Amino acid sequence: MSKEANVLFDAPGPRAQARNRVLTVVSAVAVLALVAALVWRLADKDQFQGRLWKPFIEWQVWDNLILPGLWNTLKAAVIASVLAMLFGAVFGLARLSDHWWIRVPAGAVVEFFRAIPLLILIFLAFFLPNKISPVIAESPLGQFQRLSVDYFFSIFGVEINAGTITVPAFAAVVFGLVMYNGSVLAEVVRAGVLSVPRGQAEAAYSIGLRKNGVMRLVLLPQAITVMMPAIVSQLVVLLKDTALGFIIAYAELLQAGFKQIPPNYNNNIIQAGLVVAVIYIAINMALSRVATWLEGRSRRSRKTSAKTMGTGTGAPPAPGMAATGSATGAAT
């Protein structure tokens, strides 16, 4: 069997290779034909006129619309990413708890927010507090509601006035992103920890470590390497999902590109869409490259590379034992 064979399929033979080459050529020709047809159609509709593309070479458009929208997108994505990873770590580890009164509620929270579409979470965060906060303000929880807004939620721009809470679009978008993506990351953390061979935990327990030390010093460092691709994929999804803020008028990149630029510049929706898409692709590719570098670095690290028995693991022998073993080996 050749080197190209793997677990999923055997290496193709000469006839299969020839057939694959033909299919590749046919597919490439078909794709080129579709691209040519699209370009011809756009040209027929005068979509390549300079007046439609000119706004994107003017600094005023970038300074007043695109760059502020990009900043809002990155701001929401960065804050939501940090909070989502914290949420995922806490609830993912809580689902592994030995205590049912921690494990069961954590599982209920994770499954609840995973089951609700992100757009609905954003709508609920944006509209629901304004409706129910006056009722809560008149209840025994009114003082707790006011203190929560004043000392925590105000960080995200949430305001309370006469018992009525007002949630800005930024806070609603961040809330939805954190709850949904954090729940997904919680499952990633749980699966990553469970993927580490059981012998690693058993060996840690055998040298006297408690569960906290086993999790912190043994399981998590190795699980991070396994979880890295899934975490990065979910962060890319989170970054793209910031575009849903368009629905509640959050001034992010998509909202600036499709709602503000086309009406002011000859209705150039296609051109604005292409420019916004290129920016999103560039950001996601940069994030993927950083993730690839981090994954490679973690795999090269001795602290995060899991090994099995017989591959150099375990405590090194004492000097006397090493010398005795060498002498015994030489004698045999």
mmCIF file of C-alpha atoms in Angstrom:
data_model
loop_
_atom_site.group_PDB
_atom_site.id
_atom_site.type_symbol
_atom_site.label_atom_id
_atom_site.label_comp_id
_atom_site.label_asym_id
_atom_site.label_seq_id
_atom_site.Cartn_x
_atom_site.Cartn_y
_atom_site.Cartn_z
ATOM 1 C CA MET A 1 0.000 0.000 0.000
ATOM 2 C CA SER A 2 1.414 3.394 -0.932
ATOM 3 C CA LYS A 3 2.101 6.227 1.430
ATOM 4 C CA GLU A 4 -1.011 8.081 0.272
ATOM 5 C CA ALA A 5 -3.328 5.493 1.766
ATOM 6 C CA ASN A 6 -4.831 6.278 5.149
ATOM 7 C CA VAL A 7 -7.471 5.037 7.506
ATOM 8 C CA LEU A 8 -10.355 6.471 5.492
ATOM 9 C CA PHE A 9 -9.595 5.142 2.022
ATOM 10 C CA ASP A 10 -7.064 3.193 0.007
ATOM 11 C CA ALA A 11 -4.662 4.895 -2.354
ATOM 12 C CA PRO A 12 -6.222 5.264 -5.836
ATOM 13 C CA GLY A 13 -4.923 3.073 -8.616
ATOM 14 C CA PRO A 14 -3.880 4.202 -12.118
ATOM 15 C CA ARG A 15 -7.450 4.238 -13.497
ATOM 16 C CA ALA A 16 -8.784 6.102 -10.463
ATOM 17 C CA GLN A 17 -5.966 8.633 -10.697
ATOM 18 C CA ALA A 18 -6.713 9.235 -14.380
ATOM 19 C CA ARG A 19 -10.422 9.609 -13.596
ATOM 20 C CA ASN A 20 -9.640 12.050 -10.779
ATOM 21 C CA ARG A 21 -7.500 14.134 -13.110
ATOM 22 C CA VAL A 22 -10.292 14.297 -15.672
ATOM 23 C CA LEU A 23 -12.830 15.259 -13.022
ATOM 24 C CA THR A 24 -10.479 17.923 -11.682
ATOM 25 C CA VAL A 25 -10.055 19.473 -15.125
ATOM 26 C CA VAL A 26 -13.799 19.356 -15.819
ATOM 27 C CA SER A 27 -14.576 20.916 -12.429
ATOM 28 C CA ALA A 28 -11.999 23.664 -12.963
ATOM 29 C CA VAL A 29 -13.418 24.453 -16.400
ATOM 30 C CA ALA A 30 -16.950 24.546 -14.981
ATOM 31 C CA VAL A 31 -15.916 26.901 -12.178
ATOM 32 C CA LEU A 32 -14.075 29.174 -14.614
ATOM 33 C CA ALA A 33 -17.122 29.192 -16.879
ATOM 34 C CA LEU A 34 -19.357 30.210 -13.960
ATOM 35 C CA VAL A 35 -16.945 32.953 -12.953
ATOM 36 C CA ALA A 36 -16.744 34.201 -16.557
ATOM 37 C CA ALA A 37 -20.543 34.186 -16.823
ATOM 38 C CA LEU A 38 -20.808 36.127 -13.561
ATOM 39 C CA VAL A 39 -18.230 38.687 -14.676
ATOM 40 C CA TRP A 40 -19.956 39.065 -18.045
ATOM 41 C CA ARG A 41 -23.314 39.520 -16.351
ATOM 42 C CA LEU A 42 -21.932 42.155 -13.992
ATOM 43 C CA ALA A 43 -20.293 43.958 -16.885
ATOM 44 C CA ASP A 44 -23.576 43.854 -18.830
ATOM 45 C CA LYS A 45 -25.274 45.544 -15.861
ATOM 46 C CA ASP A 46 -22.537 48.207 -15.669
ATOM 47 C CA GLN A 47 -21.361 46.998 -12.250
ATOM 48 C CA PHE A 48 -17.712 47.714 -13.062
ATOM 49 C CA GLN A 49 -18.182 51.428 -13.574
ATOM 50 C CA GLY A 50 -15.670 53.530 -11.731
ATOM 51 C CA ARG A 51 -18.323 55.621 -9.986
ATOM 52 C CA LEU A 52 -19.553 52.521 -8.133
ATOM 53 C CA TRP A 53 -16.091 51.576 -6.869
ATOM 54 C CA LYS A 54 -14.778 55.088 -6.310
ATOM 55 C CA PRO A 55 -16.131 55.431 -2.729
ATOM 56 C CA PHE A 56 -13.859 52.618 -1.577
ATOM 57 C CA ILE A 57 -10.721 54.500 -2.581
ATOM 58 C CA GLU A 58 -11.767 57.629 -0.709
ATOM 59 C CA TRP A 59 -10.387 58.039 2.800
ATOM 60 C CA GLN A 60 -13.538 59.810 3.970
ATOM 61 C CA VAL A 61 -15.644 56.676 3.409
ATOM 62 C CA TRP A 62 -13.175 54.489 5.299
ATOM 63 C CA ASP A 63 -12.699 56.987 8.112
ATOM 64 C CA ASN A 64 -16.393 57.718 8.702
ATOM 65 C CA LEU A 65 -18.070 54.406 7.859
ATOM 66 C CA ILE A 66 -15.967 51.299 7.226
ATOM 67 C CA LEU A 67 -13.296 51.662 9.903
ATOM 68 C CA PRO A 68 -15.761 52.606 12.692
ATOM 69 C CA GLY A 69 -17.896 49.627 11.670
ATOM 70 C CA LEU A 70 -14.836 47.376 11.663
ATOM 71 C CA TRP A 71 -13.856 48.663 15.101
ATOM 72 C CA ASN A 72 -17.333 47.922 16.475
ATOM 73 C CA THR A 73 -17.207 44.427 14.977
ATOM 74 C CA LEU A 74 -13.797 43.682 16.474
ATOM 75 C CA LYS A 75 -14.756 45.195 19.823
ATOM 76 C CA ALA A 76 -17.864 43.042 20.132
ATOM 77 C CA ALA A 77 -15.988 39.964 18.889
ATOM 78 C CA VAL A 78 -13.030 40.354 21.261
ATOM 79 C CA ILE A 79 -15.129 40.997 24.365
ATOM 80 C CA ALA A 80 -17.582 38.228 23.499
ATOM 81 C CA SER A 81 -14.714 35.816 22.757
ATOM 82 C CA VAL A 82 -13.080 36.368 26.131
ATOM 83 C CA LEU A 83 -16.360 36.053 28.030
ATOM 84 C CA ALA A 84 -17.470 33.061 25.956
ATOM 85 C CA MET A 85 -14.232 31.197 26.667
ATOM 86 C CA LEU A 86 -14.594 31.937 30.386
ATOM 87 C CA PHE A 87 -18.220 30.788 30.261
ATOM 88 C CA GLY A 88 -17.223 27.661 28.359
ATOM 89 C CA ALA A 89 -14.394 26.811 30.752
ATOM 90 C CA VAL A 90 -16.527 27.253 33.868
ATOM 91 C CA PHE A 91 -19.587 25.388 32.632
ATOM 92 C CA GLY A 92 -17.572 22.758 30.758
ATOM 93 C CA LEU A 93 -15.678 21.848 33.913
ATOM 94 C CA ALA A 94 -18.873 22.107 35.967
ATOM 95 C CA ARG A 95 -20.406 19.427 33.764
ATOM 96 C CA LEU A 96 -17.552 17.143 34.808
ATOM 97 C CA SER A 97 -18.159 17.699 38.510
ATOM 98 C CA ASP A 98 -18.702 14.728 40.813
ATOM 99 C CA HIS A 99 -21.509 16.638 42.547
ATOM 100 C CA TRP A 100 -24.903 16.324 40.853
ATOM 101 C CA TRP A 101 -26.063 19.676 42.220
ATOM 102 C CA ILE A 102 -23.307 21.323 40.146
ATOM 103 C CA ARG A 103 -23.325 18.991 37.140
ATOM 104 C CA VAL A 104 -27.074 18.965 36.473
ATOM 105 C CA PRO A 105 -27.726 22.755 36.588
ATOM 106 C CA ALA A 106 -24.625 23.393 34.471
ATOM 107 C CA GLY A 107 -25.849 20.885 31.891
ATOM 108 C CA ALA A 108 -29.309 22.487 31.864
ATOM 109 C CA VAL A 109 -27.843 25.960 31.251
ATOM 110 C CA VAL A 110 -25.571 24.735 28.460
ATOM 111 C CA GLU A 111 -28.295 22.771 26.677
ATOM 112 C CA PHE A 112 -30.790 25.631 27.046
ATOM 113 C CA PHE A 113 -28.609 28.258 25.400
ATOM 114 C CA ARG A 114 -27.356 25.847 22.754
ATOM 115 C CA ALA A 115 -30.944 25.125 21.724
ATOM 116 C CA ILE A 116 -31.989 28.768 21.219
ATOM 117 C CA PRO A 117 -31.009 30.461 17.923
ATOM 118 C CA LEU A 118 -28.525 33.274 18.371
ATOM 119 C CA LEU A 119 -30.812 35.829 16.746
ATOM 120 C CA ILE A 120 -33.538 35.120 19.311
ATOM 121 C CA LEU A 121 -31.036 35.548 22.151
ATOM 122 C CA ILE A 122 -30.071 38.955 20.758
ATOM 123 C CA PHE A 123 -33.725 39.969 20.471
ATOM 124 C CA LEU A 124 -34.456 38.816 24.025
ATOM 125 C CA ALA A 125 -31.466 40.707 25.428
ATOM 126 C CA PHE A 126 -32.436 43.867 23.537
ATOM 127 C CA PHE A 127 -36.208 43.994 24.156
ATOM 128 C CA LEU A 128 -37.026 41.822 27.191
ATOM 129 C CA PRO A 129 -35.294 43.772 30.028
ATOM 130 C CA ASN A 130 -37.168 46.931 29.063
ATOM 131 C CA LYS A 131 -40.484 45.076 29.438
ATOM 132 C CA ILE A 132 -39.917 43.156 32.669
ATOM 133 C CA SER A 133 -37.637 45.511 34.618
ATOM 134 C CA PRO A 134 -40.512 47.784 35.832
ATOM 135 C CA VAL A 135 -42.245 44.735 37.301
ATOM 136 C CA ILE A 136 -39.049 43.573 39.017
ATOM 137 C CA ALA A 137 -38.422 47.090 40.338
ATOM 138 C CA GLU A 138 -41.643 46.908 42.364
ATOM 139 C CA SER A 139 -40.809 43.481 43.780
ATOM 140 C CA PRO A 140 -38.372 42.547 46.593
ATOM 141 C CA LEU A 141 -35.728 42.030 43.882
ATOM 142 C CA GLY A 142 -35.848 45.677 42.829
ATOM 143 C CA GLN A 143 -32.828 46.667 44.908
ATOM 144 C CA PHE A 144 -30.813 43.730 43.575
ATOM 145 C CA GLN A 145 -31.755 44.697 40.000
ATOM 146 C CA ARG A 146 -30.607 48.269 40.470
ATOM 147 C CA LEU A 147 -27.323 47.260 42.109
ATOM 148 C CA SER A 148 -26.633 44.701 39.367
ATOM 149 C CA VAL A 149 -27.016 47.342 36.686
ATOM 150 C CA ASP A 150 -25.054 50.021 38.553
ATOM 151 C CA TYR A 151 -22.086 47.850 39.513
ATOM 152 C CA PHE A 152 -21.825 45.304 36.688
ATOM 153 C CA PHE A 153 -24.011 45.675 33.609
ATOM 154 C CA SER A 154 -23.247 49.383 33.343
ATOM 155 C CA ILE A 155 -19.830 48.316 32.050
ATOM 156 C CA PHE A 156 -21.587 47.317 28.815
ATOM 157 C CA GLY A 157 -23.608 50.536 28.624
ATOM 158 C CA VAL A 158 -26.778 49.193 30.269
ATOM 159 C CA GLU A 159 -28.752 51.929 32.048
ATOM 160 C CA ILE A 160 -31.617 51.927 34.540
ATOM 161 C CA ASN A 161 -33.947 54.895 34.939
ATOM 162 C CA ALA A 162 -36.970 54.839 37.256
ATOM 163 C CA GLY A 163 -36.778 51.073 37.382
ATOM 164 C CA THR A 164 -36.715 50.633 33.591
ATOM 165 C CA ILE A 165 -33.624 49.039 32.073
ATOM 166 C CA THR A 166 -32.351 50.159 28.677
ATOM 167 C CA VAL A 167 -29.997 47.747 26.905
ATOM 168 C CA PRO A 168 -27.835 49.166 24.086
ATOM 169 C CA ALA A 169 -27.331 47.223 20.891
ATOM 170 C CA PHE A 170 -23.710 46.478 21.799
ATOM 171 C CA ALA A 171 -24.651 44.788 25.086
ATOM 172 C CA ALA A 172 -27.418 42.762 23.407
ATOM 173 C CA VAL A 173 -25.057 41.490 20.715
ATOM 174 C CA VAL A 174 -22.366 40.586 23.251
ATOM 175 C CA PHE A 175 -24.899 38.807 25.469
ATOM 176 C CA GLY A 176 -26.194 36.675 22.624
ATOM 177 C CA LEU A 177 -22.711 35.814 21.395
ATOM 178 C CA VAL A 178 -21.493 34.886 24.876
ATOM 179 C CA MET A 179 -24.457 32.708 25.799
ATOM 180 C CA TYR A 180 -24.625 30.785 22.530
ATOM 181 C CA ASN A 181 -20.948 30.389 21.727
ATOM 182 C CA GLY A 182 -20.029 29.922 25.380
ATOM 183 C CA SER A 183 -22.421 26.972 25.568
ATOM 184 C CA VAL A 184 -20.836 25.431 22.494
ATOM 185 C CA LEU A 185 -17.358 25.985 23.945
ATOM 186 C CA ALA A 186 -18.480 24.351 27.189
ATOM 187 C CA GLU A 187 -19.134 21.163 25.244
ATOM 188 C CA VAL A 188 -15.763 21.542 23.538
ATOM 189 C CA VAL A 189 -14.027 21.806 26.921
ATOM 190 C CA ARG A 190 -15.893 18.807 28.296
ATOM 191 C CA ALA A 191 -15.112 16.690 25.242
ATOM 192 C CA GLY A 192 -11.476 17.817 25.237
ATOM 193 C CA VAL A 193 -10.927 16.811 28.866
ATOM 194 C CA LEU A 194 -12.654 13.465 28.344
ATOM 195 C CA SER A 195 -10.466 12.783 25.289
ATOM 196 C CA VAL A 196 -7.298 12.640 27.397
ATOM 197 C CA PRO A 197 -6.432 8.972 28.122
ATOM 198 C CA ARG A 198 -7.705 7.808 31.498
ATOM 199 C CA GLY A 199 -4.240 6.606 32.428
ATOM 200 C CA GLN A 200 -3.079 10.204 32.689
ATOM 201 C CA ALA A 201 -5.555 10.948 35.492
ATOM 202 C CA GLU A 202 -4.925 7.606 37.190
ATOM 203 C CA ALA A 203 -1.183 8.246 37.218
ATOM 204 C CA ALA A 204 -1.750 11.707 38.697
ATOM 205 C CA TYR A 205 -4.005 10.321 41.418
ATOM 206 C CA SER A 206 -1.421 7.629 42.191
ATOM 207 C CA ILE A 207 1.195 10.226 43.134
ATOM 208 C CA GLY A 208 -1.185 11.939 45.554
ATOM 209 C CA LEU A 209 -2.749 14.762 43.516
ATOM 210 C CA ARG A 210 -6.307 15.783 44.296
ATOM 211 C CA LYS A 211 -8.912 16.251 41.572
ATOM 212 C CA ASN A 212 -8.247 19.988 41.368
ATOM 213 C CA GLY A 213 -4.547 19.382 40.783
ATOM 214 C CA VAL A 214 -5.201 16.565 38.331
ATOM 215 C CA MET A 215 -7.499 18.780 36.288
ATOM 216 C CA ARG A 216 -5.287 21.874 36.442
ATOM 217 C CA LEU A 217 -1.855 20.307 36.077
ATOM 218 C CA VAL A 218 -2.457 17.184 33.995
ATOM 219 C CA LEU A 219 -5.727 17.077 32.070
ATOM 220 C CA LEU A 220 -6.282 20.680 30.984
ATOM 221 C CA PRO A 221 -2.774 21.303 29.572
ATOM 222 C CA GLN A 222 -3.134 18.231 27.363
ATOM 223 C CA ALA A 223 -6.768 18.903 26.477
ATOM 224 C CA ILE A 224 -5.957 22.406 25.242
ATOM 225 C CA THR A 225 -4.012 20.926 22.322
ATOM 226 C CA VAL A 226 -6.998 18.778 21.383
ATOM 227 C CA MET A 227 -9.489 21.613 21.826
ATOM 228 C CA MET A 228 -7.562 24.282 19.941
ATOM 229 C CA PRO A 229 -8.958 23.636 16.414
ATOM 230 C CA ALA A 230 -12.553 23.496 17.661
ATOM 231 C CA ILE A 231 -12.112 26.603 19.802
ATOM 232 C CA VAL A 232 -10.679 28.581 16.905
ATOM 233 C CA SER A 233 -13.442 27.414 14.563
ATOM 234 C CA GLN A 234 -16.040 28.587 17.067
ATOM 235 C CA LEU A 235 -14.304 31.940 17.484
ATOM 236 C CA VAL A 236 -14.397 32.411 13.714
ATOM 237 C CA VAL A 237 -18.136 31.662 13.833
ATOM 238 C CA LEU A 238 -18.489 34.179 16.679
ATOM 239 C CA LEU A 239 -16.726 36.857 14.662
ATOM 240 C CA LYS A 240 -19.022 36.323 11.690
ATOM 241 C CA ASP A 241 -22.096 36.227 13.921
ATOM 242 C CA THR A 242 -21.458 39.820 14.990
ATOM 243 C CA ALA A 243 -23.085 40.681 11.660
ATOM 244 C CA LEU A 244 -26.441 39.743 13.239
ATOM 245 C CA GLY A 245 -26.196 43.031 15.116
ATOM 246 C CA PHE A 246 -27.415 44.531 11.852
ATOM 247 C CA ILE A 247 -30.950 43.488 12.882
ATOM 248 C CA ILE A 248 -30.993 45.731 15.955
ATOM 249 C CA ALA A 249 -29.074 48.582 14.273
ATOM 250 C CA TYR A 250 -25.721 47.876 15.899
ATOM 251 C CA ALA A 251 -23.212 49.929 13.915
ATOM 252 C CA GLU A 252 -20.906 47.057 12.939
ATOM 253 C CA LEU A 253 -19.136 46.393 9.634
ATOM 254 C CA LEU A 254 -22.057 44.861 7.760
ATOM 255 C CA GLN A 255 -24.431 47.593 8.873
ATOM 256 C CA ALA A 256 -22.020 50.271 7.686
ATOM 257 C CA GLY A 257 -21.381 48.472 4.409
ATOM 258 C CA PHE A 258 -24.990 47.696 3.425
ATOM 259 C CA LYS A 259 -27.114 50.303 5.162
ATOM 260 C CA GLN A 260 -25.055 53.468 4.998
ATOM 261 C CA ILE A 261 -22.754 53.289 1.983
ATOM 262 C CA PRO A 262 -25.088 52.133 -0.867
ATOM 263 C CA PRO A 263 -27.838 54.750 -0.326
ATOM 264 C CA ASN A 264 -25.245 57.521 -0.458
ATOM 265 C CA TYR A 265 -23.149 56.185 -3.342
ATOM 266 C CA ASN A 266 -25.293 55.163 -6.337
ATOM 267 C CA ASN A 267 -26.791 52.093 -4.643
ATOM 268 C CA ASN A 268 -23.550 50.103 -5.015
ATOM 269 C CA ILE A 269 -24.723 47.122 -2.935
ATOM 270 C CA ILE A 270 -22.671 44.517 -4.824
ATOM 271 C CA GLN A 271 -19.481 46.510 -4.514
ATOM 272 C CA ALA A 272 -20.058 47.145 -0.814
ATOM 273 C CA GLY A 273 -20.784 43.459 -0.257
ATOM 274 C CA LEU A 274 -17.566 42.404 -1.970
ATOM 275 C CA VAL A 275 -15.467 44.853 0.046
ATOM 276 C CA VAL A 276 -17.061 43.771 3.337
ATOM 277 C CA ALA A 277 -16.615 40.092 2.399
ATOM 278 C CA VAL A 278 -12.916 40.621 1.665
ATOM 279 C CA ILE A 279 -12.448 42.288 5.062
ATOM 280 C CA TYR A 280 -14.196 39.412 6.858
ATOM 281 C CA ILE A 281 -12.126 36.848 4.943
ATOM 282 C CA ALA A 282 -8.882 38.646 5.788
ATOM 283 C CA ILE A 283 -9.729 38.775 9.502
ATOM 284 C CA ASN A 284 -10.776 35.124 9.647
ATOM 285 C CA MET A 285 -7.668 33.992 7.756
ATOM 286 C CA ALA A 286 -5.466 35.948 10.149
ATOM 287 C CA LEU A 287 -7.250 34.368 13.111
ATOM 288 C CA SER A 288 -6.815 30.903 11.605
ATOM 289 C CA ARG A 289 -3.108 31.484 11.040
ATOM 290 C CA VAL A 290 -2.647 32.586 14.647
ATOM 291 C CA ALA A 291 -4.536 29.514 15.796
ATOM 292 C CA THR A 292 -2.383 27.241 13.637
ATOM 293 C CA TRP A 293 0.733 28.777 15.160
ATOM 294 C CA LEU A 294 -0.612 28.357 18.694
ATOM 295 C CA GLU A 295 -1.592 24.749 18.029
ATOM 296 C CA GLY A 296 1.836 23.914 16.619
ATOM 297 C CA ARG A 297 3.523 25.601 19.548
ATOM 298 C CA SER A 298 1.382 23.720 22.070
ATOM 299 C CA ARG A 299 2.090 20.392 20.357
ATOM 300 C CA ARG A 300 5.820 21.055 20.567
ATOM 301 C CA SER A 301 5.573 21.914 24.233
ATOM 302 C CA ARG A 302 6.510 19.105 26.626
ATOM 303 C CA LYS A 303 3.854 20.257 29.084
ATOM 304 C CA THR A 304 0.951 19.752 26.660
ATOM 305 C CA SER A 305 2.061 16.688 24.741
ATOM 306 C CA ALA A 306 0.459 13.551 26.098
ATOM 307 C CA LYS A 307 2.596 10.415 25.993
ATOM 308 C CA THR A 308 1.803 6.814 26.693
ATOM 309 C CA MET A 309 3.719 4.273 28.728
ATOM 310 C CA GLY A 310 6.977 3.239 27.158
ATOM 311 C CA THR A 311 7.602 6.519 25.321
ATOM 312 C CA GLY A 312 9.702 8.287 27.899
ATOM 313 C CA THR A 313 7.041 9.116 30.475
ATOM 314 C CA GLY A 314 7.308 8.651 34.193
ATOM 315 C CA ALA A 315 9.783 9.905 36.736
ATOM 316 C CA PRO A 316 13.461 9.471 35.831
ATOM 317 C CA PRO A 317 15.259 6.733 37.785
ATOM 318 C CA ALA A 318 17.573 7.642 40.618
ATOM 319 C CA PRO A 319 21.297 7.826 39.719
ATOM 320 C CA GLY A 320 22.092 4.610 41.600
ATOM 321 C CA MET A 321 19.200 2.777 40.016
ATOM 322 C CA ALA A 322 20.226 4.003 36.572
ATOM 323 C CA ALA A 323 23.770 2.739 37.073
ATOM 324 C CA THR A 324 22.531 -0.609 38.376
ATOM 325 C CA GLY A 325 20.158 -0.961 35.450
ATOM 326 C CA SER A 326 22.932 -0.174 33.003
ATOM 327 C CA ALA A 327 25.234 -2.725 34.580
ATOM 328 C CA THR A 328 22.516 -5.367 34.589
ATOM 329 C CA GLY A 329 21.726 -4.681 30.953
ATOM 330 C CA ALA A 330 25.370 -4.926 30.024
ATOM 331 C CA ALA A 331 25.682 -8.228 31.914
ATOM 332 C CA THR A 332 22.712 -9.748 30.130
#
